């Protein structure tokens, strides 16, 4: 008994020595955010800012926040980060992939400040953590819904850039759809932009003209939702709740909830328990949230809710074999689950997608 | 509605704001003024149209509001470049910076609201014509305006005395002045017309094309309009063709993709600009054509001597 | 009431000095009104805009880094504009220069040697100049309007960079993300002094400004540029060739823009990405005019414009105004400066009463 106590005390003492700065908490923390777009884009940057506001409301006096919007990637982002670092920020969230190198560069010069980079993979210094969300989990659910709801057995997918995150989404959507209808067809249009309402609307129209009756998008504006509403088709929202733009159109929306993560990490700084990590969280952690299932019959809703529950509990993973690659070769054997590392660099389609992945 | 009709409709919607903004700028450049602030005036039109439509509940008033605000905003450019003879290129660029900032401020409270859409007007009898009726005569008022603007400007420039004077100023402001033409006043009117067109083009984006307000929603369309003016070699009819070709290429590219045909999209996107350069070269190969079409005093400031 | 301009006999030295201060005064007044209307403390806002970025050493370094491409491009453009060559495609020449400069570290990344950096500089200047040669050729040979061709070529360059970075030059270890390899150490532009971040891009800018100032002021070439700019006919009588001048001006400004592009990717970004410039080539046009096409004036103008970017960020952080407000404020400043420069060449008279024939509206 005594020995155990002694060991515990020693362990505590050691922990205290190993991380003196981390061990003590703070009374007040300043959290800073840098956004690539305007907070008014009602998409990616908007949702990050919602996360900031969420934590601000929860922590009240203990938290001060600041943000910089529309910061170009490159030299400007490095300067913006440096200004943050020197203006008393304790933790800085850099919310675009293109800030990856700038984040690591500035983090090197400011070892006492925590840096959190969204969607990247470089953690070159102990004070850099990365985070991302498993949006593909939601896409499996909407794929199933699409296959149930589509009369033509096909859906249109408005895609931005062929990076792994987007490819994961397309694959996951298709796997979900195939689980309901193995013959399901998916038409993909690459618009080469994250945000251009006009171009997204054009892509939506072209897809609907081509005979699909359900749209989903991996771009940020609400324009495709509006087009679908006009044409009497169905659509899925992206990044934020878009029901206002299609009350009779939106089936559900995959919402990026950054609030809980920001809460967790800022609290960790307050309590002195912040550590480097690579977070890739999904439904279970509340990072990927499905908007209410609307405009669909009860049985479809029940199916969607069941799948969501299974993914949340970890009982089911969207990338579970058997899955073939587009060229027909085997990717995952029966029962085999794709590893996170492999998904993070995904650059091929699964079988059945009728599109050539831009290389 | 068959697929061809649907695709043509999509192309028309994509081309209308480009065409309107280009027609406006075409008149401005014909008067010898280069206003590079089209993007800024367009975004001001977009935010004003959306805001006014929301506040009054009328998309029609929104469209008018967009037009008026584009015009008022262009006066700022006019005052600097025409009254104070500041450099046109620099002032136009500054106008765009100002417009992007100001529109963002005005629009802050309108983000995330679904907008009102300007209703289409079916023209009696004509809209019943098979195929064409659906495509050309069941459109929104801004589309009709853009077509009227093409013919109106064409008539004005080449058939009216006032248009002749405007072109004379664009070709040589000093001799126009010597002939007793009021250079500055005419240019003011031209700049205001350009602003009104750009404002209405912006309104088209926020109340017809995609009825919503988001920052930077013009996404570079003002710059494309500038390119179109040159592509058109300053002729309204060619601007019409150019805008629809541009629309057709960008929609066709998306359409090809949805059919599973992949082409490097950057190459396709670059085509209109390369074509514009080619057109420029072709018109300059023919010296007579250059003389007829290019406003010789483009971009040069003018101060009346007395 | 209307405003009338009267050309001064020469240049007003008084207003040449005074006009920036008049503009600044007007901007400050407009700023106070703007910030009060937004419910912000105007003194704090203006302080963070114009003073705060100058109070710390690191921030001065950042100022130099931000100003470097603007100055470097703008001094080249000043030669163009003075000789009546309207190159507004520096953005494209910047991009092509950056790409040409990146060939060695991206395509031949295995070759690591001290020779790499000087060659990158040479490649970049050739690349930028070659791209500027297109509108120059079209103008000199075919009399094609250079404003428009050079502008069109900007879009082509942007798309070409986008395609290259997403396609052939994409980092094979980069998980498909659109960016090239990071430059190796031999390909990174060194800092001027060890203690601060300012890299040699700023050095290039200052050298270019001083050399061109000397050329414009003291050499026959400078005289030739000015004469041809004022009147091509007069220039021909003096025995100068306006065609040669077209090439000279475009190639020079293209080379400097290309160098600026290379300095930006090598000194700051250390790789190529789909977008490498937040519009430096266009902003530099404004800088060139703010600096009144005088290379030394351009150095000052570049620093002032860079200051408004840094100040905008400082104001966003310290008093929480949005990015939109900072852009609006920047736009106002530019308008006032451009407007006030009129005073140098013209007398402004307010005229009351009926308009006379031929007068300004």
PDB file of C-alpha atoms in Angstrom, chain A residues 23 92 116 140 142 167 210 278:
ATOM      1  CA  UNK A  23       1.205  21.319 -15.285  1.00  0.00           C
ATOM      2  CA  UNK A  92      -3.956  29.585 -32.399  1.00  0.00           C
ATOM      3  CA  UNK A 116      -3.741  23.760 -34.076  1.00  0.00           C
ATOM      4  CA  UNK A 140     -22.209   7.196 -46.308  1.00  0.00           C
ATOM      5  CA  UNK A 142     -26.560  10.463 -47.372  1.00  0.00           C
ATOM      6  CA  UNK A 167     -12.262  11.537 -52.781  1.00  0.00           C
ATOM      7  CA  UNK A 210     -28.490  15.308 -67.362  1.00  0.00           C
ATOM      8  CA  UNK A 278      -3.602  14.340 -34.425  1.00  0.00           C
TER       9      UNK A 278
END
